[in-house]
CSV table of C-alpha atoms in Angstrom, one decimal:
chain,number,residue,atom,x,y,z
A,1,UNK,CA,-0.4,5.1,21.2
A,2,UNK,CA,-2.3,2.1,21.4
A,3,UNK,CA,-3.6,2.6,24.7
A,4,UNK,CA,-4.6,6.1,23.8
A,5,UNK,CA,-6.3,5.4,20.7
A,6,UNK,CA,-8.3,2.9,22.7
A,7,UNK,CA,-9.4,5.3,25.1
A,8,UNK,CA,-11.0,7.9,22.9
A,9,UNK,CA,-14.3,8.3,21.2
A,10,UNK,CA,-12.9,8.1,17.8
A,11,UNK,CA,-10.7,5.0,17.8
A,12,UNK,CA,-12.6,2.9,21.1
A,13,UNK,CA,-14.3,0.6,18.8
A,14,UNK,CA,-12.1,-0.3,15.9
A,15,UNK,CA,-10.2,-3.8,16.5
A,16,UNK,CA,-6.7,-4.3,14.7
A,17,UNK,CA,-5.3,-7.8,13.6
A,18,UNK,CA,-3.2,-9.8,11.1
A,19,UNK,CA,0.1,-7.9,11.6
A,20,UNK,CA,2.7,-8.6,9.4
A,21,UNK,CA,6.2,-7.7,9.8
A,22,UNK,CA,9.3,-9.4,7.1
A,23,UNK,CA,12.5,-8.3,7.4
A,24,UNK,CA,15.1,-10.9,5.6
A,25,UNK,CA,18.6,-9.3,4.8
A,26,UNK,CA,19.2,-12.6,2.5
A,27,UNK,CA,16.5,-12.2,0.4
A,28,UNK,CA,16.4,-8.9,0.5
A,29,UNK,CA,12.8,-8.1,1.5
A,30,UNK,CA,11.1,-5.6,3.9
A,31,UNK,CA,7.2,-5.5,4.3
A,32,UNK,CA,4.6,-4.9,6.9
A,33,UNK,CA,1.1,-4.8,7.3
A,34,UNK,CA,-2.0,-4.6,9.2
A,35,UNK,CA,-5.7,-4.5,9.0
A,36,UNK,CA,-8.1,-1.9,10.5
A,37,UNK,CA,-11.5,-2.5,11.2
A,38,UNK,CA,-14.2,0.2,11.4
A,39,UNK,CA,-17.7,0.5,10.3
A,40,UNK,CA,-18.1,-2.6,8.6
A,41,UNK,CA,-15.1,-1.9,6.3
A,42,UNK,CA,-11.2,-3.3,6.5
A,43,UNK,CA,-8.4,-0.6,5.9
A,44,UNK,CA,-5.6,-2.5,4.7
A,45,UNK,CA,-2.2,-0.5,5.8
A,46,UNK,CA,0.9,-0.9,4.6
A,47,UNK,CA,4.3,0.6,5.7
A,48,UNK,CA,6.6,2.2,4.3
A,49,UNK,CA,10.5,1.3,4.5
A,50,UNK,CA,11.8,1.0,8.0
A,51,UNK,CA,15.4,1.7,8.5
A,52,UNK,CA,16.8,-2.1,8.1
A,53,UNK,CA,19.4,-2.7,6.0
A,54,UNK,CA,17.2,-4.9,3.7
A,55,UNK,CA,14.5,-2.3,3.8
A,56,UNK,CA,16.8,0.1,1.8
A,57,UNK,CA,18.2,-2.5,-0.3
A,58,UNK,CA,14.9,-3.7,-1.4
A,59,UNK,CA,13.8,0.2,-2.6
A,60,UNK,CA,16.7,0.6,-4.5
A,61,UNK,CA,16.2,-2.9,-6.4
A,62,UNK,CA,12.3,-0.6,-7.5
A,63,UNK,CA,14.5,1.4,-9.8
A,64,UNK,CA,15.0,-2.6,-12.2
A,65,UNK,CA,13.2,-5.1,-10.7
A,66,UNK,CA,9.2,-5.6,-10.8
A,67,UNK,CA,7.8,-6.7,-8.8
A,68,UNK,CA,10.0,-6.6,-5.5
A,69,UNK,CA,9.0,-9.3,-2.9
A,70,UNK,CA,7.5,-6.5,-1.1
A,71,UNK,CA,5.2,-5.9,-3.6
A,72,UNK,CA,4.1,-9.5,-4.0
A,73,UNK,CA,3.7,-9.5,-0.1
A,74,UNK,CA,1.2,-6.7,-0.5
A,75,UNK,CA,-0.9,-8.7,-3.3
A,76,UNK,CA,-0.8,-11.5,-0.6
A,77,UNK,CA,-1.5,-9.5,2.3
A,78,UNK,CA,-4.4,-8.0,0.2
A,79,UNK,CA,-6.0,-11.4,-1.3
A,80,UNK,CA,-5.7,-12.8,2.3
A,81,UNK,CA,-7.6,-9.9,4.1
A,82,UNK,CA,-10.3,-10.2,1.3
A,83,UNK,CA,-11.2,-13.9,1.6
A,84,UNK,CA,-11.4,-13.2,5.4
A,85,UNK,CA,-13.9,-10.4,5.3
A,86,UNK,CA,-17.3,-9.7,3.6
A,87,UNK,CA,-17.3,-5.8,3.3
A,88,UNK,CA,-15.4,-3.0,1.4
A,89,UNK,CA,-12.0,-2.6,1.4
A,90,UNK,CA,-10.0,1.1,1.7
A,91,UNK,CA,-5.9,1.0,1.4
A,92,UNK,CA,-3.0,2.8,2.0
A,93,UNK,CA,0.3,3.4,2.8
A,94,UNK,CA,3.0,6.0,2.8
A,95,UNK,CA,5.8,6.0,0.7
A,96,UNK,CA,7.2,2.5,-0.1
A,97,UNK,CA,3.4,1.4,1.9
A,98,UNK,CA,1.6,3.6,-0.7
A,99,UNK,CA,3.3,1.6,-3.6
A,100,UNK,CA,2.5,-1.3,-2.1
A,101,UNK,CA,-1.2,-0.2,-1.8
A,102,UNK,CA,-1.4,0.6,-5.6
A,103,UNK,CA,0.2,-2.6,-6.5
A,104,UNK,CA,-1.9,-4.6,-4.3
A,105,UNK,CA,-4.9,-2.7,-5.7
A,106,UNK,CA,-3.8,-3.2,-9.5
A,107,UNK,CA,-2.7,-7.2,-9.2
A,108,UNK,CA,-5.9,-7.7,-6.9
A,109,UNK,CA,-8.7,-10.4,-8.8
A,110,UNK,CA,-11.8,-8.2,-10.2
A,111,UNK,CA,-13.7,-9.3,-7.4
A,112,UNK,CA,-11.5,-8.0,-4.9
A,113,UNK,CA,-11.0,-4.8,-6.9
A,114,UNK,CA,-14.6,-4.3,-7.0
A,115,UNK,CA,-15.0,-4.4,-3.0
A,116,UNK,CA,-12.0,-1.3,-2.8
A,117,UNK,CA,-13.6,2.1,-1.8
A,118,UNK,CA,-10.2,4.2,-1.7
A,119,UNK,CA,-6.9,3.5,-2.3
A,120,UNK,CA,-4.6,6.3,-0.2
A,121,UNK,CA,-1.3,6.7,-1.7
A,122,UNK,CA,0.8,8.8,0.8
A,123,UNK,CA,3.9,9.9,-1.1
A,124,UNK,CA,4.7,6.8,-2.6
A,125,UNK,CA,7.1,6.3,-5.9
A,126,UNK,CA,6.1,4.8,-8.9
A,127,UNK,CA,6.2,2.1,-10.8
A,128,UNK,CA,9.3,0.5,-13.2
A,129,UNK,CA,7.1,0.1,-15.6
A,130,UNK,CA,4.1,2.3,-16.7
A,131,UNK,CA,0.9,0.8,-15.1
A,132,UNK,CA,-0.6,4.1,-15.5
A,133,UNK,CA,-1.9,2.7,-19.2
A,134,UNK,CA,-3.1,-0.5,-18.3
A,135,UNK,CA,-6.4,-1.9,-18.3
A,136,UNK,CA,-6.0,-2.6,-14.2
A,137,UNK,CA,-5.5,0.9,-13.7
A,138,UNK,CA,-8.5,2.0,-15.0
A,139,UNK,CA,-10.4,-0.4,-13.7
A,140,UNK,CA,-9.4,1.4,-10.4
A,141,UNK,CA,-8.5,4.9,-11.1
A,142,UNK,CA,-11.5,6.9,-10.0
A,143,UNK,CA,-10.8,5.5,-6.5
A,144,UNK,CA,-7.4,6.6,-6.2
A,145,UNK,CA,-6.2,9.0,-4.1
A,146,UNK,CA,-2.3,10.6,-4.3
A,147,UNK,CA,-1.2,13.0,-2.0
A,148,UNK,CA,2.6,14.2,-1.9
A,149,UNK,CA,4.1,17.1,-0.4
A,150,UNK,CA,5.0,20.4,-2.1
A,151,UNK,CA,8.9,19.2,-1.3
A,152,UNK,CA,8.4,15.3,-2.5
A,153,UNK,CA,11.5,13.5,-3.5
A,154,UNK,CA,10.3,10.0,-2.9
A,155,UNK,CA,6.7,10.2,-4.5
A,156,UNK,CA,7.9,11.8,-7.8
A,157,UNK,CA,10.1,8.6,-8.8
A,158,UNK,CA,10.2,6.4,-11.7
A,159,UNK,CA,6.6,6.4,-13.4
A,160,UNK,CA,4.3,7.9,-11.4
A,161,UNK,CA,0.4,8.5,-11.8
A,162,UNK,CA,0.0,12.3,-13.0
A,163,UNK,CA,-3.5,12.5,-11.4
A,164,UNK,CA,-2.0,13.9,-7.5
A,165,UNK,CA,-2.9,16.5,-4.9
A,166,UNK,CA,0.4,18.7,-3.5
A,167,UNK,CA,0.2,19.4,0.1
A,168,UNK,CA,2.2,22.1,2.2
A,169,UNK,CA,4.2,20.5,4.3
């Protein structure tokens, strides 16, 4: 895929770096990341759950425990990608990675949260508690963007922002 992308018009030009990838069945934490590069921006990706054991373990805990380490990763990951780049920031992620995109976004500093463009939540659950109320949110709102299928299980659960577009899928 890599090879490919780098071969066409699109994709030739955009360089890829500070991969992340924490899988710890003791502590019970799955997260992974990487940073994009085009046109003078960063997109900050996050994954969604992989199919470790701790991966799974770690969504579950969602459902009583904020934040999950994944989600403090993510305000890491996020904080860390800022300091090392000038421009605007766009993030995203699908399912678990599109929670950790919103979290990121709503723990980020105000000047980090002033340099996001977009923040692309792919099917990704809510939150334990209701963020959807809080100053951070709308701080941030207007440059959210939801998306879930017509058939979403996964992007539906616990407290969830009301403002989403439904795709046929």
């Amino acid at each position: 895929l890599f090879r490919m992308a780098a071969a066409s018009v699109r994709f030739a030009d955009i360089e890829i770096g500070n991969f992340v990838n924490i899988i710890d069945d003791e502590s019970v934490e799955q997260f992974s990341a990487l940073t994009f590069y085009p046109n003078g921006k960063i997109f900050v990706a996050y994954r969604g759950t992989d199919d470790s054991i701790a991966g799974w373990r770690e969504d579950f805990r969602m459902a009583f425990l904020t934040p999950v380490p994944a989600q403090r990763h993510a305000e890491e990951y996020l904080s860390r990608a800022a300091e090392n780049f000038d421009g605007r920031i766009v993030i995203g992620g699908h399912s678990k990675g599109g929670n950790l995109a919103l979290w990121a976004a709503l723990n980020a500093s105000d000047a980090i949260a002033e340099r996001i463009d977009k923040i692309y939540n792919f099917d990704g659950p809510g939150f334990l508690e209701n963020v959807w109320e809080s100053e951070n949110y709308a701080r941030i709102a207007r440059r959210i963007v939801s998306v879930i299928p017509s058939g979403s299980v996964v992007g539906l659960l616990l407290k969830y922002d009301t403002n989403y577009k439904v795709t046929k899928s």
